[in-house]
mmCIF file of N, CA and C in Angstrom:
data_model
loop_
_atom_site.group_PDB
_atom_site.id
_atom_site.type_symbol
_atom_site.label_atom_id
_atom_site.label_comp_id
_atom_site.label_asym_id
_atom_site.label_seq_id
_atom_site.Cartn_x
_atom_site.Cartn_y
_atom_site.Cartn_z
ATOM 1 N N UNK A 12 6.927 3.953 -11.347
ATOM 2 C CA UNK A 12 7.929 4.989 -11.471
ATOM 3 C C UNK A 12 8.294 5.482 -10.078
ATOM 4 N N UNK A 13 9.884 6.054 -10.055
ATOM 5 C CA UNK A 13 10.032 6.204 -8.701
ATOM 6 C C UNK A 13 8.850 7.302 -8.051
ATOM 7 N N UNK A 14 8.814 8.425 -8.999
ATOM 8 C CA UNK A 14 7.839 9.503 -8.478
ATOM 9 C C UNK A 14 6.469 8.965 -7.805
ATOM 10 N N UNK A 15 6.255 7.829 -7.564
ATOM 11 C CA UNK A 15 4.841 7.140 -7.064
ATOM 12 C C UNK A 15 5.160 6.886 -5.996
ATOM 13 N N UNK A 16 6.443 6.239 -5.116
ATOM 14 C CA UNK A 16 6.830 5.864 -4.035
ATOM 15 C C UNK A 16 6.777 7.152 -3.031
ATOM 16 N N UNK A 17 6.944 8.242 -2.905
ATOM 17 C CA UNK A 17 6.666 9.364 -2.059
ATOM 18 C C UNK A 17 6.729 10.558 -2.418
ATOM 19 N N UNK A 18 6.353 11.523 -1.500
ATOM 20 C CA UNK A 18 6.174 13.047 -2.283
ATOM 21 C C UNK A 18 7.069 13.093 -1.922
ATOM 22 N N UNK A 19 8.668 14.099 -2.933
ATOM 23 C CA UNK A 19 9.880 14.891 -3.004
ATOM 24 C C UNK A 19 10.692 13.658 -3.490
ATOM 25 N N UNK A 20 11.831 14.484 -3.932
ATOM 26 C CA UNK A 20 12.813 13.915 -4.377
ATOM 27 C C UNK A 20 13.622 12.569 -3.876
ATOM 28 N N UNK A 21 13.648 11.327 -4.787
ATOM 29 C CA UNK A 21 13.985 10.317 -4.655
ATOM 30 C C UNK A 21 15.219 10.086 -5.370
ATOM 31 N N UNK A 22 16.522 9.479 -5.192
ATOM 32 C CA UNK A 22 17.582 9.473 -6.284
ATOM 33 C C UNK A 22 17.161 7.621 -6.734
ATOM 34 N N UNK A 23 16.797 6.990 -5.331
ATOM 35 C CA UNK A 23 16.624 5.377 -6.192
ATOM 36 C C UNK A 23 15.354 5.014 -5.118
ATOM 37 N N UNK A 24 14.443 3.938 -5.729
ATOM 38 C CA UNK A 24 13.622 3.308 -4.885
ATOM 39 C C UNK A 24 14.099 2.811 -3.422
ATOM 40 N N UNK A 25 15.413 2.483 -3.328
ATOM 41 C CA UNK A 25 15.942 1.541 -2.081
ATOM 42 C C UNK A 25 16.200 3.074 -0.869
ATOM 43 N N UNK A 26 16.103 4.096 -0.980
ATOM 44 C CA UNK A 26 16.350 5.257 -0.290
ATOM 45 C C UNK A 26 14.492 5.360 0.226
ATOM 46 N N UNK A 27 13.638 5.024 -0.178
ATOM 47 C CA UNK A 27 12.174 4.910 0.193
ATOM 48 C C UNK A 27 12.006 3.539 0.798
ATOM 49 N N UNK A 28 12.187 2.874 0.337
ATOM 50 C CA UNK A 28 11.756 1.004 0.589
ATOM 51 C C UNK A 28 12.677 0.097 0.612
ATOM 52 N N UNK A 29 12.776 -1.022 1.126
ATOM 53 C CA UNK A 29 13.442 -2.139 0.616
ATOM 54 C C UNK A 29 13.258 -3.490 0.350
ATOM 55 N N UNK A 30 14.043 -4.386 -0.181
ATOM 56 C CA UNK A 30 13.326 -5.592 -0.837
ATOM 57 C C UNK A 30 12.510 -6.353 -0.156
ATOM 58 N N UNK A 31 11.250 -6.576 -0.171
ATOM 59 C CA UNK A 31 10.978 -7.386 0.981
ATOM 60 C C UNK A 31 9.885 -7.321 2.385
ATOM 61 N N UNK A 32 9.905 -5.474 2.105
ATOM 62 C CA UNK A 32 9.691 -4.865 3.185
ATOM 63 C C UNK A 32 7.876 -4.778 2.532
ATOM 64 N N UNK A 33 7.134 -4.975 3.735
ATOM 65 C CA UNK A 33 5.603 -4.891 2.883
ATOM 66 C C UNK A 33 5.334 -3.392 2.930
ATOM 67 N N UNK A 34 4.299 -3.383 2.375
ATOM 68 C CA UNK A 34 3.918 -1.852 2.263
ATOM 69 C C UNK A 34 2.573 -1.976 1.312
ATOM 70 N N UNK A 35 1.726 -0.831 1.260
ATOM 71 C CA UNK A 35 0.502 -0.520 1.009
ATOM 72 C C UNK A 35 0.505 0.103 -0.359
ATOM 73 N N UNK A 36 -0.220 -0.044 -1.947
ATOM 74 C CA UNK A 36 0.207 0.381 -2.468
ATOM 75 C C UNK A 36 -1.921 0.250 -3.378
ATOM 76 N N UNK A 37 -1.368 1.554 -4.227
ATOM 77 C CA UNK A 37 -3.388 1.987 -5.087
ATOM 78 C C UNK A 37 -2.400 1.320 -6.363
ATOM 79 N N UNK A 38 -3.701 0.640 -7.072
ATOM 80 C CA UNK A 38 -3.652 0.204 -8.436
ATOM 81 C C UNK A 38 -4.041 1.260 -8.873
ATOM 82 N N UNK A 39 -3.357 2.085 -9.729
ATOM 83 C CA UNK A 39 -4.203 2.970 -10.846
ATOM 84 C C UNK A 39 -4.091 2.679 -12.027
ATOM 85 N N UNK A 40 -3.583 1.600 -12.740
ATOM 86 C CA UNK A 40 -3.999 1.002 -13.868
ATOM 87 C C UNK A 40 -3.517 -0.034 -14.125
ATOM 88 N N UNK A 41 -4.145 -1.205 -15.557
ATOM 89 C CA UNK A 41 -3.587 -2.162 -15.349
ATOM 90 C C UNK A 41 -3.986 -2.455 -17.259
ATOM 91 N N UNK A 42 -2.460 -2.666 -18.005
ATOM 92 C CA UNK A 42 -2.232 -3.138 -19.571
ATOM 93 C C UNK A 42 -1.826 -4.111 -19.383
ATOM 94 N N UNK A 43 -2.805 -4.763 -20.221
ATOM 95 C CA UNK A 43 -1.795 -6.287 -20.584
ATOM 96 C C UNK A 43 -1.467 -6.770 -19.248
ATOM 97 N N UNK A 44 -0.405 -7.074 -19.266
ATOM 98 C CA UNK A 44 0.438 -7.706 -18.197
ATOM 99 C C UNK A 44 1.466 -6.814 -17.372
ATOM 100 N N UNK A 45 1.139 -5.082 -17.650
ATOM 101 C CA UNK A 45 1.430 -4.439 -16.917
ATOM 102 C C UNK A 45 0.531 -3.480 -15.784
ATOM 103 N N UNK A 46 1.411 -3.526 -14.607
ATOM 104 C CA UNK A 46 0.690 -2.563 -13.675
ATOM 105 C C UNK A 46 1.140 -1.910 -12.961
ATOM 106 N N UNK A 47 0.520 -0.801 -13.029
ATOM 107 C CA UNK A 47 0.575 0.490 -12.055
ATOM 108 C C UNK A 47 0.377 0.754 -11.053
ATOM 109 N N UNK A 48 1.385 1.146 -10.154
ATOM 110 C CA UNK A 48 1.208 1.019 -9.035
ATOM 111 C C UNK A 48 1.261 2.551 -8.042
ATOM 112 N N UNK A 49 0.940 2.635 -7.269
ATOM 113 C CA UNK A 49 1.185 3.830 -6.209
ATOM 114 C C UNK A 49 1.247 4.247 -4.659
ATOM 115 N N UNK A 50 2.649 4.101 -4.101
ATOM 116 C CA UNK A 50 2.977 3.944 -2.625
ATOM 117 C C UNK A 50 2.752 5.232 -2.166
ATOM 118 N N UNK A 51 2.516 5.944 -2.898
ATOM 119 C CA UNK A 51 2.101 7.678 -2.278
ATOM 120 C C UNK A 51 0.341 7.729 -2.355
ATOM 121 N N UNK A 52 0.057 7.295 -2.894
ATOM 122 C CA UNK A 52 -1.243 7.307 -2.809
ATOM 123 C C UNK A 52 -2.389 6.496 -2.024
ATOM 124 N N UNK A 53 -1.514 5.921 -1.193
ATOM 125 C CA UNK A 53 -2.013 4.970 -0.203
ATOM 126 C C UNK A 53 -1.263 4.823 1.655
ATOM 127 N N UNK A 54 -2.363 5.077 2.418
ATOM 128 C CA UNK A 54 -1.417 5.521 3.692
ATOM 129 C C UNK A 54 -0.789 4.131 4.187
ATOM 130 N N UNK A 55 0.336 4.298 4.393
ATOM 131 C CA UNK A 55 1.114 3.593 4.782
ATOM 132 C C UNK A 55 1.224 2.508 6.547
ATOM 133 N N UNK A 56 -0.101 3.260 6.706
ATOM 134 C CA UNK A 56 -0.358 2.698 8.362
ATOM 135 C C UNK A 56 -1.842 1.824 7.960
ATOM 136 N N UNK A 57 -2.859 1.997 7.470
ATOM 137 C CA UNK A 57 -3.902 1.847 7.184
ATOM 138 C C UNK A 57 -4.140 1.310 5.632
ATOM 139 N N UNK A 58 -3.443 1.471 5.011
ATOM 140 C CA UNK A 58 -4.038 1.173 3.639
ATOM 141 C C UNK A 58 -5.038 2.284 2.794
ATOM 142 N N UNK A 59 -5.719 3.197 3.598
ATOM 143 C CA UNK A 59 -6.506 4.051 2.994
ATOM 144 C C UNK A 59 -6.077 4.561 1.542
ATOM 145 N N UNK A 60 -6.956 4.578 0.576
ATOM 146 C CA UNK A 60 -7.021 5.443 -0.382
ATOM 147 C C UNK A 60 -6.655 6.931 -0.415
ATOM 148 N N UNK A 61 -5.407 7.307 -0.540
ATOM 149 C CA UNK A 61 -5.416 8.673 0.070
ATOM 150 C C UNK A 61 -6.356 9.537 -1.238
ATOM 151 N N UNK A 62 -6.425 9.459 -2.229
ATOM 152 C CA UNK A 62 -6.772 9.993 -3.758
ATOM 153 C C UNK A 62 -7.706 9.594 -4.028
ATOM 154 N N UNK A 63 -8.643 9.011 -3.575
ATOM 155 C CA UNK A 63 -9.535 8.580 -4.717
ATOM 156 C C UNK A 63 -10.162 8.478 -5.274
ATOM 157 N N UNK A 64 -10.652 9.697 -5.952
ATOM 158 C CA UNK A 64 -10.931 10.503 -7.119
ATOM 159 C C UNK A 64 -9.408 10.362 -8.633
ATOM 160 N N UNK A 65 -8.100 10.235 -7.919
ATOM 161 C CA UNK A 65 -7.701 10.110 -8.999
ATOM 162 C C UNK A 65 -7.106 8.786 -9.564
ATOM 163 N N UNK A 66 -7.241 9.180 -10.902
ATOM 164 C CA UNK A 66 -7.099 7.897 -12.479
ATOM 165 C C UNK A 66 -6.208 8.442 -13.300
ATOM 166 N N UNK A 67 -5.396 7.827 -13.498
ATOM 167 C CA UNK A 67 -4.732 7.746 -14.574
ATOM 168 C C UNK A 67 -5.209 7.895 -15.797
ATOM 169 N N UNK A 68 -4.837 8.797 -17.107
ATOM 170 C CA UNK A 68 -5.723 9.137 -18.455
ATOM 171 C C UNK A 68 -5.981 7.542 -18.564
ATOM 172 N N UNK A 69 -7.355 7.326 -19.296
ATOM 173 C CA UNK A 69 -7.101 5.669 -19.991
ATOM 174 C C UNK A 69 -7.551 5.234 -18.935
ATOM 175 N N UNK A 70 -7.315 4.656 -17.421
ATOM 176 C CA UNK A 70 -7.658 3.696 -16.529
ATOM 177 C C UNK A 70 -9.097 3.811 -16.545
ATOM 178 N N UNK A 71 -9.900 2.575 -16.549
ATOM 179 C CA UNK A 71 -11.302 2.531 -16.618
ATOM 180 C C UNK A 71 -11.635 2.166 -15.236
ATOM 181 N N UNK A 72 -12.765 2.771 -15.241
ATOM 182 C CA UNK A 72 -13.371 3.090 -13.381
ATOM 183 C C UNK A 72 -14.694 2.520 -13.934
ATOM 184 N N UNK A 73 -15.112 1.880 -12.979
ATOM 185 C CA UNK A 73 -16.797 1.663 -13.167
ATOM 186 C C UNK A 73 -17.591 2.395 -12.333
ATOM 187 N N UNK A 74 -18.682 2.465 -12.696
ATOM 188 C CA UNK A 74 -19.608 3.536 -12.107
ATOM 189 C C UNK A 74 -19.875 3.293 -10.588
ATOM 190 N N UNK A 75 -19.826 4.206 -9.628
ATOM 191 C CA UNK A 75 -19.998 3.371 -8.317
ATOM 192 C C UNK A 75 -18.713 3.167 -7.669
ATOM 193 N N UNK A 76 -17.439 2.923 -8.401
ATOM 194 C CA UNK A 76 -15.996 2.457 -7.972
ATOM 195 C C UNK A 76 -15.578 3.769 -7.330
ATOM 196 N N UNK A 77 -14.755 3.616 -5.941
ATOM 197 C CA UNK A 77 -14.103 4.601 -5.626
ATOM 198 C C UNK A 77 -12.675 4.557 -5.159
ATOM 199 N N UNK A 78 -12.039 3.182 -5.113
ATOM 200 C CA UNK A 78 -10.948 2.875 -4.319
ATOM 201 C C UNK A 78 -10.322 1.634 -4.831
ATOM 202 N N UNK A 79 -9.401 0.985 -3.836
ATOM 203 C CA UNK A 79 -8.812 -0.571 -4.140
ATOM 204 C C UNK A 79 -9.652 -0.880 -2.848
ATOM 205 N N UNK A 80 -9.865 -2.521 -3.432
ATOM 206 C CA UNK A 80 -10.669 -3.689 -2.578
ATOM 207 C C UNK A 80 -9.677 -3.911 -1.557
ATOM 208 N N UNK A 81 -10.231 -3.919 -0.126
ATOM 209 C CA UNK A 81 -9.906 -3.897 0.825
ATOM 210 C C UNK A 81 -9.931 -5.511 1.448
ATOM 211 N N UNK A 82 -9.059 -6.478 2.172
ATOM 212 C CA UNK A 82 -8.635 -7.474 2.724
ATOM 213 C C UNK A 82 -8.869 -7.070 4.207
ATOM 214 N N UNK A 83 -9.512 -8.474 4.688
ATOM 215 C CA UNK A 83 -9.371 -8.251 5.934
ATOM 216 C C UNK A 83 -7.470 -8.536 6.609
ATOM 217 N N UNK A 84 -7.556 -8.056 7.935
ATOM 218 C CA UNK A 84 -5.988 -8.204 8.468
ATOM 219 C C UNK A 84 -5.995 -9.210 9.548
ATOM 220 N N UNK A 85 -5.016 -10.188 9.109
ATOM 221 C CA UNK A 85 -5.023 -11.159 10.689
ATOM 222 C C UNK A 85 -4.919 -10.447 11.641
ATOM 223 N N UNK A 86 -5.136 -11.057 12.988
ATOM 224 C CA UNK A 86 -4.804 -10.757 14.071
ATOM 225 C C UNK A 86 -3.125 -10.668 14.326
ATOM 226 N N UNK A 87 -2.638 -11.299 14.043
ATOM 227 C CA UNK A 87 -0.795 -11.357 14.271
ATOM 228 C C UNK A 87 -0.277 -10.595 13.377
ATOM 229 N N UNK A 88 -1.074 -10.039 11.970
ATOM 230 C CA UNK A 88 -0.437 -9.169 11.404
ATOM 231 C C UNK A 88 -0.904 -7.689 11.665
ATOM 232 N N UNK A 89 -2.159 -7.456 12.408
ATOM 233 C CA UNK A 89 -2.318 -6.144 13.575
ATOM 234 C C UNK A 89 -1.224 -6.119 14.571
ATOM 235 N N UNK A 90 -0.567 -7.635 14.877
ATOM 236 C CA UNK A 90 -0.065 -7.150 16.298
ATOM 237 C C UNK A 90 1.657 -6.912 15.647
ATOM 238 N N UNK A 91 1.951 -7.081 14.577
ATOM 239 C CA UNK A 91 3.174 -7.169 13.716
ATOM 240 C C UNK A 91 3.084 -5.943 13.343
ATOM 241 N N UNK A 92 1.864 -5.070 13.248
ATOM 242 C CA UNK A 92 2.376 -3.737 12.502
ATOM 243 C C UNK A 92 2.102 -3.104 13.893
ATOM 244 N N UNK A 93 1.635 -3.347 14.845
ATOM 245 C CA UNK A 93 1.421 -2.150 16.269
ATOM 246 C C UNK A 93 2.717 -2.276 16.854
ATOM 247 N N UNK A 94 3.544 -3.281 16.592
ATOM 248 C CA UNK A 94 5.075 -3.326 16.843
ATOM 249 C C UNK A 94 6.177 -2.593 16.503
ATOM 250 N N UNK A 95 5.374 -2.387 15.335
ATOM 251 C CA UNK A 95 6.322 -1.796 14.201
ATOM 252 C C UNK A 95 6.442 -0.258 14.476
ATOM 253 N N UNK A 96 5.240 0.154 14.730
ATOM 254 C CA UNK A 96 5.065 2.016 15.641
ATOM 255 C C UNK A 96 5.443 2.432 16.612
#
């Protein structure tokens, strides 16, 4: 939903993001073959968990869980985002 892409008022996703463009985003739930996603809840330089304590009603957490699984970062894609700042 747009309200996940940033805090305040959004009229369309393409005014926050655009096609193509990468970006950092928290799973907070996942039906079937749908999923939930959240670009506000994840820092946009780092990937950090900004929330994470929060779940969606329904999303199942396992005991011990506190975040999304973290990837390491190439080297050229450190030097692709220190470009980017």
């Amino acid at each position: 939903h747009v309200s996940l892409i940033q805090n305040g008022a959004l009229r369309t996703p393409h005014d926050a993001v655009k096609r193509g463009q990468p970006c950092f985003v928290k799973v907070l739930s996942t039906t079937g073959s749908k999923i939930s996603l959240s670009m506000k809840d994840a820092d946009q330089k780092t990937g950090a968990d900004l929330s994470p304590n929060m779940r969606l009603p329904g999303s199942a957490s396992a005991p011990g869980s506190s975040s999304n699984p973290t990837r390491d970062v190439s080297e050229s894609e450190r030097r692709r985002r220190q470009e980017m700042d």
